[in-house]
PDB file of C-alpha atoms in Angstrom:
ATOM      1  CA  UNK A   1       7.901 -56.359   0.295  1.00 77.00           C
ATOM      2  CA  UNK A   2       4.768 -57.484  -1.506  1.00 90.00           C
ATOM      3  CA  UNK A   3       2.839 -54.086  -1.132  1.00 95.00           C
ATOM      4  CA  UNK A   4      -0.669 -54.500  -1.177  1.00 96.00           C
ATOM      5  CA  UNK A   5      -1.312 -51.697  -4.055  1.00 97.00           C
ATOM      6  CA  UNK A   6       1.173 -54.271  -6.220  1.00 97.00           C
ATOM      7  CA  UNK A   7      -0.568 -57.589  -5.159  1.00 96.00           C
ATOM      8  CA  UNK A   8      -3.796 -55.365  -6.026  1.00 96.00           C
ATOM      9  CA  UNK A   9      -2.626 -54.547  -9.291  1.00 97.00           C
ATOM     10  CA  UNK A  10      -1.748 -57.017 -10.959  1.00 97.00           C
ATOM     11  CA  UNK A  11      -3.177 -59.178 -13.111  1.00 96.00           C
ATOM     12  CA  UNK A  12      -3.314 -62.474 -13.854  1.00 94.00           C
ATOM     13  CA  UNK A  13      -4.549 -64.449 -17.457  1.00 95.00           C
ATOM     14  CA  UNK A  14      -5.208 -68.274 -16.617  1.00 93.00           C
ATOM     15  CA  UNK A  15      -3.851 -70.123 -19.227  1.00 92.00           C
ATOM     16  CA  UNK A  16      -1.872 -67.816 -21.666  1.00 89.00           C
ATOM     17  CA  UNK A  17      -0.103 -68.095 -23.307  1.00 83.00           C
ATOM     18  CA  UNK A  18      -1.021 -72.131 -23.164  1.00 82.00           C
ATOM     19  CA  UNK A  19      -2.536 -74.375 -21.180  1.00 88.00           C
ATOM     20  CA  UNK A  20      -1.189 -74.514 -17.506  1.00 83.00           C
ATOM     21  CA  UNK A  21       0.857 -71.530 -17.015  1.00 82.00           C
ATOM     22  CA  UNK A  22      -0.644 -68.561 -15.140  1.00 86.00           C
ATOM     23  CA  UNK A  23       0.307 -65.880 -16.672  1.00 90.00           C
ATOM     24  CA  UNK A  24       1.501 -62.195 -14.600  1.00 93.00           C
ATOM     25  CA  UNK A  25       0.449 -59.068 -16.711  1.00 95.00           C
ATOM     26  CA  UNK A  26       3.086 -56.483 -14.991  1.00 96.00           C
ATOM     27  CA  UNK A  27       1.793 -54.209 -17.429  1.00 96.00           C
ATOM     28  CA  UNK A  28      -1.173 -53.120 -14.965  1.00 97.00           C
ATOM     29  CA  UNK A  29       1.274 -52.334 -12.920  1.00 98.00           C
ATOM     30  CA  UNK A  30       2.811 -50.193 -15.279  1.00 97.00           C
ATOM     31  CA  UNK A  31      -0.353 -48.141 -16.563  1.00 98.00           C
ATOM     32  CA  UNK A  32      -0.938 -47.345 -12.906  1.00 98.00           C
ATOM     33  CA  UNK A  33       0.960 -43.998 -11.854  1.00 98.00           C
ATOM     34  CA  UNK A  34       0.935 -45.412  -8.150  1.00 98.00           C
ATOM     35  CA  UNK A  35       2.112 -48.400  -9.101  1.00 98.00           C
ATOM     36  CA  UNK A  36       4.792 -47.369 -11.128  1.00 98.00           C
ATOM     37  CA  UNK A  37       6.418 -44.599  -8.230  1.00 98.00           C
ATOM     38  CA  UNK A  38       5.770 -47.477  -4.860  1.00 98.00           C
ATOM     39  CA  UNK A  39       8.453 -49.581  -7.861  1.00 98.00           C
ATOM     40  CA  UNK A  40      10.255 -46.812  -8.841  1.00 98.00           C
ATOM     41  CA  UNK A  41      10.548 -45.721  -5.076  1.00 98.00           C
ATOM     42  CA  UNK A  42      11.089 -49.558  -3.616  1.00 98.00           C
ATOM     43  CA  UNK A  43      13.954 -49.821  -5.843  1.00 98.00           C
ATOM     44  CA  UNK A  44      15.761 -46.939  -5.747  1.00 98.00           C
ATOM     45  CA  UNK A  45      16.170 -47.857  -2.009  1.00 98.00           C
ATOM     46  CA  UNK A  46      17.506 -51.358  -1.874  1.00 98.00           C
ATOM     47  CA  UNK A  47      19.073 -49.369  -4.847  1.00 98.00           C
ATOM     48  CA  UNK A  48      20.806 -45.877  -4.258  1.00 98.00           C
ATOM     49  CA  UNK A  49      23.750 -47.235  -1.822  1.00 98.00           C
ATOM     50  CA  UNK A  50      25.362 -50.090  -4.698  1.00 98.00           C
ATOM     51  CA  UNK A  51      27.001 -47.848  -6.833  1.00 98.00           C
ATOM     52  CA  UNK A  52      25.094 -48.846  -9.537  1.00 98.00           C
ATOM     53  CA  UNK A  53      26.284 -47.479 -12.531  1.00 98.00           C
ATOM     54  CA  UNK A  54      24.580 -49.406 -15.465  1.00 98.00           C
ATOM     55  CA  UNK A  55      21.536 -51.035 -15.121  1.00 98.00           C
ATOM     56  CA  UNK A  56      20.499 -53.652 -18.173  1.00 98.00           C
ATOM     57  CA  UNK A  57      16.981 -53.900 -18.868  1.00 98.00           C
ATOM     58  CA  UNK A  58      15.813 -57.141 -20.509  1.00 98.00           C
ATOM     59  CA  UNK A  59      13.574 -57.346 -23.775  1.00 96.00           C
ATOM     60  CA  UNK A  60      10.581 -55.719 -23.671  1.00 94.00           C
ATOM     61  CA  UNK A  61       9.308 -55.407 -19.831  1.00 95.00           C
ATOM     62  CA  UNK A  62      12.669 -54.604 -18.448  1.00 97.00           C
ATOM     63  CA  UNK A  63      13.045 -51.928 -20.516  1.00 98.00           C
ATOM     64  CA  UNK A  64      10.417 -50.040 -18.737  1.00 97.00           C
ATOM     65  CA  UNK A  65      11.540 -50.296 -15.038  1.00 97.00           C
ATOM     66  CA  UNK A  66      15.485 -50.015 -15.840  1.00 98.00           C
ATOM     67  CA  UNK A  67      15.487 -46.470 -17.819  1.00 98.00           C
ATOM     68  CA  UNK A  68      12.715 -44.706 -14.930  1.00 98.00           C
ATOM     69  CA  UNK A  69      15.665 -46.024 -12.713  1.00 98.00           C
ATOM     70  CA  UNK A  70      18.695 -45.675 -14.085  1.00 98.00           C
ATOM     71  CA  UNK A  71      16.957 -41.512 -14.231  1.00 98.00           C
ATOM     72  CA  UNK A  72      16.765 -41.955 -10.360  1.00 98.00           C
ATOM     73  CA  UNK A  73      19.938 -43.335  -9.873  1.00 98.00           C
ATOM     74  CA  UNK A  74      21.843 -41.339 -12.783  1.00 98.00           C
ATOM     75  CA  UNK A  75      22.572 -44.838 -14.738  1.00 98.00           C
ATOM     76  CA  UNK A  76      22.877 -45.357 -17.695  1.00 98.00           C
ATOM     77  CA  UNK A  77      20.897 -48.501 -19.675  1.00 98.00           C
ATOM     78  CA  UNK A  78      21.949 -50.881 -21.529  1.00 98.00           C
ATOM     79  CA  UNK A  79      19.353 -53.547 -23.584  1.00 98.00           C
ATOM     80  CA  UNK A  80      19.624 -56.980 -23.851  1.00 98.00           C
ATOM     81  CA  UNK A  81      17.474 -57.623 -27.345  1.00 98.00           C
ATOM     82  CA  UNK A  82      16.199 -60.308 -29.002  1.00 96.00           C
ATOM     83  CA  UNK A  83      18.202 -61.492 -32.392  1.00 97.00           C
ATOM     84  CA  UNK A  84      18.783 -58.535 -34.770  1.00 97.00           C
ATOM     85  CA  UNK A  85      17.249 -55.945 -32.960  1.00 97.00           C
ATOM     86  CA  UNK A  86      20.937 -53.851 -32.326  1.00 98.00           C
ATOM     87  CA  UNK A  87      22.189 -52.356 -34.669  1.00 97.00           C
ATOM     88  CA  UNK A  88      26.034 -52.661 -33.754  1.00 97.00           C
ATOM     89  CA  UNK A  89      28.227 -56.200 -33.082  1.00 98.00           C
ATOM     90  CA  UNK A  90      27.100 -57.840 -30.391  1.00 98.00           C
ATOM     91  CA  UNK A  91      27.313 -60.775 -28.129  1.00 98.00           C
ATOM     92  CA  UNK A  92      24.775 -63.287 -27.208  1.00 97.00           C
ATOM     93  CA  UNK A  93      23.542 -65.582 -25.737  1.00 97.00           C
ATOM     94  CA  UNK A  94      20.413 -68.877 -25.864  1.00 95.00           C
ATOM     95  CA  UNK A  95      18.714 -69.380 -23.453  1.00 89.00           C
ATOM     96  CA  UNK A  96      15.468 -72.494 -22.625  1.00 78.00           C
ATOM     97  CA  UNK A  97      12.851 -70.885 -21.685  1.00 73.00           C
ATOM     98  CA  UNK A  98       9.503 -72.290 -20.487  1.00 63.00           C
ATOM     99  CA  UNK A  99       8.330 -72.517 -24.062  1.00 67.00           C
ATOM    100  CA  UNK A 100      11.149 -73.055 -25.822  1.00 75.00           C
ATOM    101  CA  UNK A 101      14.735 -71.760 -26.848  1.00 88.00           C
ATOM    102  CA  UNK A 102      15.664 -68.378 -27.189  1.00 92.00           C
ATOM    103  CA  UNK A 103      18.924 -65.785 -27.448  1.00 97.00           C
ATOM    104  CA  UNK A 104      19.283 -62.808 -26.278  1.00 97.00           C
ATOM    105  CA  UNK A 105      21.931 -59.892 -27.661  1.00 98.00           C
ATOM    106  CA  UNK A 106      23.890 -56.976 -26.208  1.00 98.00           C
ATOM    107  CA  UNK A 107      26.210 -54.469 -27.681  1.00 98.00           C
ATOM    108  CA  UNK A 108      29.914 -55.603 -27.592  1.00 98.00           C
ATOM    109  CA  UNK A 109      30.899 -51.995 -26.159  1.00 98.00           C
ATOM    110  CA  UNK A 110      27.960 -51.663 -23.250  1.00 98.00           C
ATOM    111  CA  UNK A 111      29.362 -52.347 -20.518  1.00 98.00           C
ATOM    112  CA  UNK A 112      33.114 -51.340 -18.984  1.00 98.00           C
ATOM    113  CA  UNK A 113      35.065 -53.165 -16.443  1.00 98.00           C
ATOM    114  CA  UNK A 114      34.832 -50.131 -14.085  1.00 98.00           C
ATOM    115  CA  UNK A 115      30.761 -50.196 -13.939  1.00 98.00           C
ATOM    116  CA  UNK A 116      27.983 -51.766 -11.225  1.00 98.00           C
ATOM    117  CA  UNK A 117      26.175 -53.635 -13.047  1.00 98.00           C
ATOM    118  CA  UNK A 118      21.882 -53.928 -11.747  1.00 98.00           C
ATOM    119  CA  UNK A 119      20.342 -56.283 -14.218  1.00 98.00           C
ATOM    120  CA  UNK A 120      16.757 -55.391 -14.296  1.00 98.00           C
ATOM    121  CA  UNK A 121      13.683 -57.937 -16.006  1.00 97.00           C
ATOM    122  CA  UNK A 122       9.861 -58.326 -14.684  1.00 96.00           C
ATOM    123  CA  UNK A 123       9.706 -61.965 -13.849  1.00 94.00           C
ATOM    124  CA  UNK A 124      11.981 -64.866 -12.799  1.00 93.00           C
ATOM    125  CA  UNK A 125      10.329 -68.134 -13.615  1.00 87.00           C
ATOM    126  CA  UNK A 126      12.477 -70.693 -14.661  1.00 84.00           C
ATOM    127  CA  UNK A 127      15.515 -68.233 -14.345  1.00 90.00           C
ATOM    128  CA  UNK A 128      16.651 -68.438 -18.627  1.00 90.00           C
ATOM    129  CA  UNK A 129      16.425 -65.383 -19.664  1.00 92.00           C
ATOM    130  CA  UNK A 130      17.682 -63.729 -16.491  1.00 94.00           C
ATOM    131  CA  UNK A 131      20.515 -66.075 -16.149  1.00 95.00           C
ATOM    132  CA  UNK A 132      21.827 -65.684 -19.967  1.00 96.00           C
ATOM    133  CA  UNK A 133      21.539 -61.456 -19.316  1.00 97.00           C
ATOM    134  CA  UNK A 134      24.528 -62.363 -16.407  1.00 97.00           C
ATOM    135  CA  UNK A 135      26.440 -64.630 -18.421  1.00 97.00           C
ATOM    136  CA  UNK A 136      26.495 -61.789 -20.842  1.00 98.00           C
ATOM    137  CA  UNK A 137      27.680 -59.588 -18.128  1.00 98.00           C
ATOM    138  CA  UNK A 138      30.151 -61.448 -16.210  1.00 97.00           C
ATOM    139  CA  UNK A 139      31.450 -60.640 -20.095  1.00 97.00           C
ATOM    140  CA  UNK A 140      32.843 -57.522 -19.553  1.00 98.00           C
ATOM    141  CA  UNK A 141      34.037 -58.472 -16.071  1.00 98.00           C
ATOM    142  CA  UNK A 142      32.041 -55.308 -14.553  1.00 98.00           C
ATOM    143  CA  UNK A 143      32.771 -54.734 -10.313  1.00 98.00           C
ATOM    144  CA  UNK A 144      29.756 -56.609  -9.193  1.00 98.00           C
ATOM    145  CA  UNK A 145      26.348 -57.376 -10.883  1.00 98.00           C
ATOM    146  CA  UNK A 146      23.133 -57.476  -8.650  1.00 98.00           C
ATOM    147  CA  UNK A 147      19.666 -58.855 -10.393  1.00 98.00           C
ATOM    148  CA  UNK A 148      15.704 -57.687 -10.014  1.00 97.00           C
ATOM    149  CA  UNK A 149      12.748 -58.965 -10.808  1.00 97.00           C
ATOM    150  CA  UNK A 150       9.608 -57.161 -10.153  1.00 97.00           C
ATOM    151  CA  UNK A 151       7.644 -60.611  -9.619  1.00 96.00           C
ATOM    152  CA  UNK A 152       9.568 -63.795  -8.546  1.00 94.00           C
ATOM    153  CA  UNK A 153       7.165 -67.141  -9.024  1.00 91.00           C
ATOM    154  CA  UNK A 154       7.396 -69.432  -6.100  1.00 83.00           C
ATOM    155  CA  UNK A 155       4.211 -71.489  -6.023  1.00 71.00           C
ATOM    156  CA  UNK A 156       4.119 -73.304  -9.841  1.00 65.00           C
ATOM    157  CA  UNK A 157       6.531 -75.680  -8.944  1.00 69.00           C
ATOM    158  CA  UNK A 158       9.013 -72.937 -10.927  1.00 74.00           C
ATOM    159  CA  UNK A 159      12.870 -73.413  -9.500  1.00 76.00           C
ATOM    160  CA  UNK A 160      14.143 -69.844 -11.124  1.00 86.00           C
ATOM    161  CA  UNK A 161      16.113 -68.812  -7.789  1.00 83.00           C
ATOM    162  CA  UNK A 162      18.001 -71.794  -8.044  1.00 84.00           C
ATOM    163  CA  UNK A 163      20.290 -69.989 -10.842  1.00 85.00           C
ATOM    164  CA  UNK A 164      21.159 -67.001  -8.399  1.00 87.00           C
ATOM    165  CA  UNK A 165      22.050 -68.999  -5.620  1.00 85.00           C
ATOM    166  CA  UNK A 166      25.466 -67.120  -5.254  1.00 88.00           C
ATOM    167  CA  UNK A 167      24.167 -63.672  -6.888  1.00 91.00           C
ATOM    168  CA  UNK A 168      22.976 -60.500  -4.459  1.00 92.00           C
ATOM    169  CA  UNK A 169      18.748 -60.455  -6.378  1.00 93.00           C
ATOM    170  CA  UNK A 170      15.909 -59.770  -5.177  1.00 96.00           C
ATOM    171  CA  UNK A 171      12.639 -59.643  -6.069  1.00 96.00           C
ATOM    172  CA  UNK A 172       9.598 -56.811  -5.739  1.00 97.00           C
ATOM    173  CA  UNK A 173       6.654 -59.005  -5.643  1.00 96.00           C
ATOM    174  CA  UNK A 174       6.916 -63.254  -5.144  1.00 91.00           C
ATOM    175  CA  UNK A 175       3.885 -65.629  -5.515  1.00 85.00           C
TER     176      UNK A 175
END
């Protein structure tokens, strides 16, 4: 994949949120209509024949593409959120991040066993957030689970991909 237009429009910010981190800012892709179209079209081509019934968007940047792609695929959207943001009964999973420990939650009735689920997040770095979302989705015993990222970081000694050796995942960009 690695679409030239997406690469050219991706902003990287050195030493954010702390020294030594090269932050990939996907907001520059979201604000560009051509980039949004490219991302939705590429994701649609990957997943159009997979039978996706639910897309789990991981807070908060994952919500954007989850919603856009769900419309095109005719799927529902499930939110994986930080604690205290969902109004009904939830299940939760904690995980380690590059800079600490965090937790995500999903509604207890979000997914059915007959669903085919795509988990979407903007970025794969250490993989902790997506792996936590995967564990939450597995709680529901869906038919199949796929995972997608806009960007996978491989060039900074990050090994998030190692967490998904047995799970079908894709990334639109790799750096």
